[in-house]
Coordinates of N, CA and C in Angstrom, one line a residue:
M1 N -54.4 -66.9 127.5 CA -53.3 -68.1 126.7 C -52.3 -68.2 128.1
T2 N -51.1 -69.1 128.4 CA -51.3 -68.9 129.2 C -49.7 -69.6 128.8
I3 N -48.1 -69.1 129.2 CA -47.1 -70.3 128.9 C -47.1 -71.0 130.0
K4 N -46.9 -72.9 129.8 CA -47.5 -73.4 130.5 C -45.9 -74.5 131.1
N5 N -45.3 -74.4 130.2 CA -43.9 -75.2 129.8 C -43.2 -74.4 129.3
I6 N -41.7 -75.0 129.7 CA -40.5 -74.3 129.0 C -39.8 -75.8 128.7
R7 N -38.8 -75.6 127.1 CA -37.4 -75.9 127.1 C -36.5 -74.7 126.2
F8 N -35.3 -76.1 125.6 CA -34.6 -75.0 124.7 C -34.2 -75.4 123.7
T9 N -33.7 -75.3 123.1 CA -33.1 -75.7 121.2 C -31.8 -75.4 121.3
E10 N -31.0 -75.6 120.7 CA -29.5 -74.9 120.8 C -30.2 -72.6 120.3
N11 N -30.8 -73.0 119.6 CA -30.8 -71.4 119.0 C -32.5 -71.2 120.0
D12 N -33.4 -71.3 120.3 CA -35.0 -71.0 120.8 C -34.6 -71.9 122.2
I13 N -35.9 -70.3 122.9 CA -36.7 -70.8 123.5 C -37.9 -71.4 123.5
I14 N -38.4 -72.4 123.7 CA -40.3 -73.2 122.9 C -41.2 -72.9 124.7
G15 N -42.1 -72.2 124.1 CA -43.4 -72.3 125.1 C -44.0 -73.1 125.3
V16 N -44.3 -73.6 125.6 CA -45.8 -74.3 125.2 C -47.0 -74.1 126.3
D17 N -48.2 -73.7 125.8 CA -49.6 -73.2 126.0 C -49.9 -74.1 127.2
E18 N -50.9 -73.8 127.5 CA -52.4 -74.6 127.9 C -52.7 -75.9 127.6
S19 N -53.0 -76.0 125.7 CA -53.7 -76.4 124.9 C -52.9 -77.1 124.2
G20 N -51.4 -76.7 125.1 CA -50.0 -78.1 123.8 C -49.6 -77.5 122.7
K21 N -50.2 -76.1 122.8 CA -49.3 -75.6 121.1 C -48.3 -74.8 121.6
E22 N -47.4 -74.7 121.2 CA -45.7 -74.4 120.9 C -45.5 -72.5 120.0
W23 N -45.2 -72.1 121.6 CA -44.7 -70.1 120.7 C -42.8 -70.4 120.6
K24 N -42.4 -69.9 119.9 CA -40.6 -70.1 120.1 C -41.0 -68.5 120.0
Q25 N -39.3 -68.3 120.6 CA -38.8 -67.1 119.9 C -37.3 -67.0 120.8
S26 N -36.5 -66.2 119.8 CA -35.0 -66.3 119.9 C -34.5 -66.5 121.4
L27 N -33.3 -67.4 121.2 CA -32.7 -66.7 122.1 C -31.6 -65.9 122.2
L28 N -32.2 -65.0 121.1 CA -30.5 -64.1 120.6 C -31.3 -62.5 121.4
W29 N -31.9 -62.8 121.7 CA -33.5 -61.7 122.7 C -33.0 -62.1 124.0
Y30 N -31.8 -63.0 124.9 CA -31.4 -62.7 125.9 C -30.8 -64.2 125.2
P31 N -29.5 -63.6 126.1 CA -28.1 -63.4 125.7 C -27.0 -64.0 127.4
A32 N -28.1 -64.0 128.3 CA -27.6 -64.6 129.5 C -28.0 -65.9 129.1
L33 N -29.4 -66.2 128.8 CA -29.4 -68.0 128.6 C -28.7 -68.7 127.3
K34 N -28.4 -67.5 126.8 CA -28.3 -68.4 125.7 C -26.6 -69.4 126.1
N35 N -25.9 -68.5 126.9 CA -24.9 -69.0 127.0 C -24.9 -69.8 128.3
A36 N -26.4 -69.7 129.0 CA -26.2 -70.4 130.8 C -26.4 -71.3 129.7
T37 N -25.3 -72.8 130.8 CA -25.8 -74.5 130.3 C -26.6 -74.8 131.1
T38 N -27.4 -76.1 130.2 CA -28.3 -76.9 130.8 C -28.8 -76.9 132.3
E39 N -27.7 -77.1 133.2 CA -28.0 -77.0 134.3 C -28.9 -75.5 135.0
Q40 N -28.3 -74.5 134.5 CA -28.1 -73.3 134.8 C -29.4 -72.8 133.8
R41 N -30.1 -73.4 132.9 CA -31.3 -73.3 132.2 C -32.6 -73.7 132.4
N42 N -32.2 -74.7 133.3 CA -33.1 -75.8 134.4 C -33.1 -75.5 135.2
N43 N -33.0 -74.7 136.2 CA -33.0 -74.1 137.3 C -33.6 -72.7 137.6
Y44 N -35.0 -72.6 136.6 CA -35.9 -71.4 137.2 C -37.2 -70.9 138.0
E45 N -37.9 -69.8 138.5 CA -39.0 -70.2 138.9 C -39.5 -69.5 137.9
V46 N -41.0 -69.6 138.3 CA -42.1 -69.3 137.4 C -42.6 -68.2 138.4
G47 N -43.4 -67.1 137.8 CA -43.2 -66.0 138.7 C -44.7 -66.2 137.9
F48 N -45.3 -64.5 138.9 CA -47.1 -64.1 137.9 C -47.0 -64.1 136.4
D49 N -46.0 -63.5 135.9 CA -45.8 -62.6 134.9 C -44.6 -63.8 133.7
G50 N -44.0 -64.5 134.8 CA -43.0 -65.2 133.5 C -42.1 -66.0 134.4
F51 N -41.0 -66.2 133.7 CA -40.2 -67.4 134.0 C -38.4 -66.2 134.4
H52 N -38.2 -66.5 135.5 CA -37.0 -65.7 136.1 C -35.8 -67.1 136.6
W53 N -35.1 -66.9 135.6 CA -33.7 -67.8 136.1 C -32.3 -66.4 137.7
R54 N -32.7 -66.4 138.6 CA -31.9 -65.9 139.5 C -29.9 -65.8 138.8
N55 N -29.9 -67.5 139.1 CA -28.4 -67.7 138.6 C -28.5 -66.6 137.2
V56 N -28.9 -66.9 136.7 CA -28.7 -65.8 135.0 C -29.2 -64.6 135.1
D57 N -29.6 -64.2 136.1 CA -30.6 -63.5 136.8 C -30.9 -62.4 135.1
E58 N -31.7 -63.9 134.9 CA -32.7 -63.3 133.5 C -34.5 -63.9 133.5
D59 N -35.5 -62.2 133.2 CA -36.8 -62.9 132.8 C -36.9 -63.1 131.7
V60 N -37.8 -64.1 131.5 CA -38.7 -64.7 129.9 C -40.4 -64.0 130.7
S61 N -41.3 -62.9 130.2 CA -42.3 -62.6 130.5 C -43.7 -63.8 129.6
F62 N -44.3 -64.6 130.3 CA -45.0 -65.3 129.6 C -45.7 -64.5 128.1
E63 N -46.1 -63.1 127.8 CA -46.8 -62.7 126.8 C -45.9 -62.6 126.1
S64 N -44.3 -62.1 126.0 CA -42.9 -62.3 125.0 C -43.0 -63.7 123.9
F65 N -43.8 -64.7 124.5 CA -44.4 -65.4 123.3 C -44.8 -65.7 122.7
F66 N -45.8 -64.3 122.6 CA -46.8 -64.0 121.7 C -46.7 -63.2 120.7
Y67 N -45.1 -62.5 121.2 CA -45.5 -61.0 120.2 C -45.0 -61.8 119.0
E68 N -45.5 -60.6 118.0 CA -45.5 -60.8 116.8 C -43.7 -60.7 116.2
D69 N -42.7 -59.9 116.7 CA -41.1 -60.5 117.1 C -40.9 -61.2 117.1
A70 N -41.2 -62.0 118.1 CA -39.8 -63.2 118.5 C -38.8 -63.5 118.1
E71 N -39.4 -63.8 116.5 CA -37.8 -64.1 115.6 C -37.1 -62.6 115.3
P72 N -36.7 -62.5 115.5 CA -35.1 -60.9 114.8 C -35.2 -60.6 113.8
T73 N -35.0 -60.0 113.3 CA -35.5 -59.3 111.7 C -34.1 -59.9 111.6
P74 N -33.7 -60.5 110.3 CA -32.2 -60.0 109.6 C -31.8 -59.6 110.1
L75 N -32.0 -57.4 110.3 CA -31.2 -56.5 111.0 C -30.8 -56.4 111.9
Q76 N -31.8 -57.1 113.2 CA -31.8 -57.5 114.8 C -30.1 -59.3 114.7
R77 N -31.2 -59.5 113.7 CA -29.9 -60.3 113.5 C -28.9 -60.3 113.9
F78 N -28.2 -59.3 112.9 CA -26.8 -59.3 111.9 C -25.8 -58.8 113.7
F79 N -26.8 -57.3 114.6 CA -25.5 -56.2 115.7 C -26.8 -57.9 116.6
L80 N -27.5 -58.4 116.6 CA -27.2 -59.3 118.4 C -26.0 -59.9 117.6
T81 N -25.4 -61.0 116.7 CA -24.8 -61.5 116.5 C -23.2 -61.6 116.8
H82 N -23.1 -59.7 116.4 CA -21.8 -59.3 116.8 C -22.5 -57.7 117.5
K83 N -22.0 -58.5 119.0 CA -21.2 -57.4 119.5 C -20.2 -56.1 119.7
E84 N -19.8 -57.3 118.7 CA -18.0 -56.5 118.7 C -18.5 -55.0 118.1
I85 N -19.3 -55.0 117.3 CA -19.8 -54.1 116.3 C -20.2 -52.8 117.3
K86 N -20.1 -51.3 118.1 CA -20.3 -50.6 119.2 C -21.2 -50.1 117.5
V87 N -23.1 -50.1 118.7 CA -24.0 -49.4 117.7 C -23.4 -47.6 117.6
S88 N -22.8 -46.6 119.0 CA -23.3 -45.7 118.7 C -22.1 -44.9 117.1
E89 N -20.3 -45.9 117.6 CA -19.8 -45.5 116.4 C -20.3 -46.3 115.2
F90 N -20.5 -47.2 115.2 CA -21.5 -47.5 113.8 C -23.0 -46.8 113.3
A91 N -23.0 -46.3 114.4 CA -24.5 -45.4 113.8 C -24.1 -43.6 113.5
K92 N -23.2 -43.6 113.9 CA -22.0 -41.1 114.0 C -21.5 -42.3 112.4
M93 N -21.2 -43.5 112.0 CA -20.3 -44.0 110.5 C -21.2 -43.8 109.0
I94 N -23.4 -43.6 109.9 CA -23.5 -44.4 108.8 C -24.9 -43.1 108.8
G95 N -24.4 -41.9 110.1 CA -24.5 -41.0 109.6 C -26.3 -41.1 110.5
I96 N -26.7 -41.5 111.1 CA -28.5 -41.9 111.8 C -27.9 -41.2 113.6
D97 N -28.9 -41.1 114.0 CA -29.1 -41.4 115.8 C -28.4 -42.5 116.6
A98 N -27.8 -42.7 117.2 CA -27.6 -44.2 117.8 C -28.7 -44.0 118.7
S99 N -29.7 -44.0 119.2 CA -31.0 -44.1 119.8 C -31.8 -44.7 118.2
L100 N -32.2 -44.2 117.5 CA -33.1 -44.6 116.7 C -32.0 -46.4 115.6
L101 N -31.1 -46.3 116.0 CA -30.2 -47.7 115.6 C -30.9 -48.9 116.8
R102 N -30.2 -48.5 117.8 CA -30.9 -48.5 118.5 C -32.0 -49.9 118.5
N103 N -33.3 -48.5 118.6 CA -35.0 -49.1 118.6 C -34.4 -49.9 117.6
Y104 N -33.8 -49.4 116.0 CA -34.2 -50.7 115.2 C -33.9 -52.1 116.1
I105 N -32.5 -51.6 116.5 CA -32.1 -53.3 116.6 C -33.2 -53.7 118.2
N106 N -33.8 -53.2 118.2 CA -35.0 -53.6 119.6 C -36.1 -53.7 119.8
G107 N -35.9 -53.5 118.4 CA -37.2 -53.9 117.8 C -38.7 -52.6 118.9
F108 N -38.3 -51.7 118.7 CA -38.9 -50.3 119.4 C -39.4 -49.5 117.9
K109 N -38.9 -49.7 116.2 CA -39.3 -49.3 115.9 C -38.6 -50.3 114.8
K110 N -39.3 -50.1 113.5 CA -39.3 -50.3 112.3 C -38.8 -48.9 111.2
P111 N -37.7 -49.7 111.0 CA -36.8 -49.4 109.7 C -37.8 -48.9 108.6
S112 N -37.8 -47.7 108.2 CA -38.3 -47.1 106.3 C -37.4 -48.0 105.8
K113 N -36.9 -49.1 104.6 CA -36.9 -49.8 103.5 C -35.5 -49.0 102.6
A114 N -35.7 -47.7 103.0 CA -34.5 -46.6 102.9 C -33.9 -46.8 104.1
R115 N -34.0 -46.5 105.0 CA -34.0 -46.5 106.0 C -32.7 -47.7 106.5
E116 N -32.9 -49.5 105.5 CA -32.5 -50.5 106.9 C -30.8 -50.5 104.4
Q117 N -31.4 -49.9 103.6 CA -30.2 -49.6 102.4 C -28.6 -49.0 103.4
T118 N -29.4 -47.9 104.0 CA -28.5 -47.1 104.1 C -27.7 -48.1 105.3
I119 N -28.6 -48.9 107.2 CA -27.8 -49.1 107.1 C -27.1 -50.8 106.6
L120 N -28.0 -51.1 105.7 CA -26.8 -52.7 105.1 C -25.6 -51.7 103.8
A121 N -25.9 -50.6 103.9 CA -24.1 -49.9 103.4 C -23.1 -50.2 103.9
G122 N -23.7 -49.5 104.9 CA -23.3 -49.2 105.9 C -22.5 -50.3 105.9
I123 N -22.7 -51.7 106.5 CA -22.7 -53.3 106.7 C -21.6 -53.7 106.1
H124 N -22.0 -53.4 104.4 CA -21.4 -53.4 103.7 C -20.2 -52.8 103.1
R125 N -20.1 -51.1 104.2 CA -18.8 -50.9 103.6 C -18.0 -50.9 104.2
L126 N -18.1 -51.1 106.3 CA -17.8 -51.8 106.8 C -16.9 -53.4 107.0
A127 N -17.5 -54.1 106.0 CA -16.7 -55.4 106.1 C -16.0 -55.4 104.5
S128 N -16.4 -54.6 103.4 CA -15.3 -53.6 102.7 C -13.4 -53.5 103.4
E129 N -14.0 -52.6 104.1 CA -13.4 -52.7 105.0 C -11.7 -52.8 105.7
Y130 N -12.2 -53.7 106.8 CA -12.1 -55.0 107.2 C -11.2 -56.5 105.8
A131 N -12.1 -56.7 104.8 CA -11.6 -57.2 104.0 C -10.0 -56.8 102.7
S132 N -10.2 -55.5 103.5 CA -9.2 -54.8 102.3 C -7.2 -54.8 103.7
A133 N -8.2 -54.3 104.6 CA -7.0 -54.5 105.3 C -5.3 -55.4 105.8
S134 N -4.4 -55.1 105.0 CA -3.0 -55.4 105.2 C -2.3 -55.1 105.9
F135 N -1.8 -55.4 106.3 CA -0.4 -55.3 107.7 C 1.4 -55.7 107.1

Protein backbone atom coordinates (compact mmCIF):
# COMPACT_ATOMS: atom_id res chain seq x y z
CA MET A 1 0.00 0.00 0.00
CA THR A 2 1.33 3.46 -0.88
CA ILE A 3 0.18 6.96 -0.07
CA LYS A 4 -0.66 8.80 -3.29
CA ASN A 5 -1.88 12.20 -2.02
CA ILE A 6 -1.66 14.25 1.13
CA ARG A 7 -3.60 17.11 2.64
CA PHE A 8 -3.57 18.89 5.95
CA THR A 9 -6.07 19.74 8.66
CA GLU A 10 -5.25 22.01 11.58
CA ASN A 11 -3.82 19.12 13.60
CA ASP A 12 -3.16 16.28 11.17
CA ILE A 13 -1.57 15.28 7.93
CA ILE A 14 -3.91 13.06 5.92
CA GLY A 15 -2.54 10.54 3.46
CA VAL A 16 -4.75 8.96 0.79
CA ASP A 17 -3.78 5.53 -0.51
CA GLU A 18 -4.38 4.10 -3.99
CA SER A 19 -7.83 2.77 -2.96
CA GLY A 20 -8.91 6.18 -1.67
CA LYS A 21 -8.68 5.23 2.03
CA GLU A 22 -7.48 8.02 4.28
CA TRP A 23 -4.80 7.56 6.91
CA LYS A 24 -3.95 10.31 9.34
CA GLN A 25 -1.16 11.13 11.69
CA SER A 26 -0.70 13.96 14.11
CA LEU A 27 1.29 17.01 13.12
CA LEU A 28 2.70 16.92 16.67
CA TRP A 29 5.21 14.41 15.28
CA TYR A 30 6.27 17.03 12.69
CA PRO A 31 6.64 20.42 14.41
CA ALA A 32 8.16 22.07 11.33
CA LEU A 33 5.07 21.16 9.30
CA LYS A 34 2.70 22.06 12.14
CA ASN A 35 4.18 25.57 12.21
CA ALA A 36 4.53 25.88 8.42
CA THR A 37 2.37 28.12 6.27
CA THR A 38 -0.04 26.65 3.73
CA GLU A 39 2.35 27.69 0.98
CA GLN A 40 5.26 25.91 2.71
CA ARG A 41 3.16 22.77 3.30
CA ASN A 42 2.16 22.66 -0.38
CA ASN A 43 5.78 22.94 -1.52
CA TYR A 44 6.92 19.30 -1.20
CA GLU A 45 8.61 16.68 -3.31
CA VAL A 46 7.65 13.02 -3.57
CA GLY A 47 10.58 10.67 -3.23
CA PHE A 48 11.08 6.93 -3.34
CA ASP A 49 10.01 6.42 0.27
CA GLY A 50 7.98 9.49 1.16
CA PHE A 51 7.47 13.22 1.07
CA HIS A 52 10.13 15.88 1.60
CA TRP A 53 9.70 19.56 2.40
CA ARG A 54 13.02 21.18 1.58
CA ASN A 55 11.83 24.64 2.69
CA VAL A 56 11.09 23.42 6.27
CA ASP A 57 13.54 20.47 6.32
CA GLU A 58 10.96 17.80 7.11
CA ASP A 59 10.39 14.29 5.82
CA VAL A 60 7.33 12.04 6.16
CA SER A 61 7.67 8.45 5.02
CA PHE A 62 4.88 6.61 3.26
CA GLU A 63 5.03 3.85 5.87
CA SER A 64 4.58 6.27 8.79
CA PHE A 65 0.92 6.64 7.83
CA PHE A 66 0.42 2.97 8.65
CA TYR A 67 2.11 2.98 12.08
CA GLU A 68 -0.05 1.88 15.00
CA ASP A 69 0.96 5.01 16.91
CA ALA A 70 0.19 7.63 14.26
CA GLU A 71 -1.65 9.51 17.02
CA PRO A 72 0.33 10.37 20.16
CA THR A 73 -0.73 8.84 23.46
CA PRO A 74 -1.85 11.30 26.14
CA LEU A 75 1.63 11.11 27.73
CA GLN A 76 3.33 11.80 24.40
CA ARG A 77 0.85 14.56 23.56
CA PHE A 78 1.58 16.30 26.88
CA PHE A 79 5.33 16.46 26.32
CA LEU A 80 5.03 17.22 22.59
CA THR A 81 2.82 20.23 23.36
CA HIS A 82 4.82 21.44 26.37
CA LYS A 83 8.27 22.03 24.95
CA GLU A 84 8.96 24.40 27.83
CA ILE A 85 9.52 21.37 30.07
CA LYS A 86 13.12 20.23 29.85
CA VAL A 87 12.78 16.45 29.64
CA SER A 88 16.16 15.71 31.23
CA GLU A 89 15.40 17.86 34.29
CA PHE A 90 11.86 16.54 34.61
CA ALA A 91 13.17 12.95 34.45
CA LYS A 92 15.70 13.74 37.16
CA MET A 93 12.94 15.26 39.32
CA ILE A 94 10.83 12.09 39.13
CA GLY A 95 13.80 9.72 39.42
CA ILE A 96 13.89 8.04 36.02
CA ASP A 97 16.49 7.98 33.28
CA ALA A 98 16.12 10.87 30.82
CA SER A 99 16.81 8.62 27.81
CA LEU A 100 14.06 6.29 28.93
CA LEU A 101 11.58 9.17 29.24
CA ARG A 102 12.57 10.40 25.76
CA ASN A 103 11.96 6.89 24.45
CA TYR A 104 8.47 6.96 25.97
CA ILE A 105 7.78 10.38 24.43
CA ASN A 106 9.06 9.34 20.99
CA GLY A 107 7.23 6.02 21.02
CA PHE A 108 10.28 3.76 20.99
CA LYS A 109 9.24 2.23 24.31
CA LYS A 110 5.95 1.99 26.17
CA PRO A 111 5.82 2.73 29.88
CA SER A 112 4.14 0.34 32.29
CA LYS A 113 1.00 1.58 34.05
CA ALA A 114 3.05 2.09 37.21
CA ARG A 115 5.62 4.16 35.31
CA GLU A 116 2.85 6.21 33.68
CA GLN A 117 1.51 6.96 37.17
CA THR A 118 4.99 8.06 38.31
CA ILE A 119 5.21 10.44 35.35
CA LEU A 120 1.68 11.74 35.90
CA ALA A 121 2.40 12.31 39.61
CA GLY A 122 5.46 14.32 38.59
CA ILE A 123 3.36 16.42 36.20
CA HIS A 124 0.82 17.05 38.96
CA ARG A 125 3.60 17.96 41.40
CA LEU A 126 5.04 20.42 38.90
CA ALA A 127 1.58 21.90 38.24
CA SER A 128 0.99 22.29 41.97
CA GLU A 129 4.31 24.08 42.37
CA TYR A 130 3.46 26.42 39.49
CA ALA A 131 -0.02 27.08 40.87
CA SER A 132 1.27 27.92 44.35
CA ALA A 133 3.86 30.41 43.15
CA SER A 134 3.42 33.91 44.50
CA PHE A 135 5.50 37.05 44.26
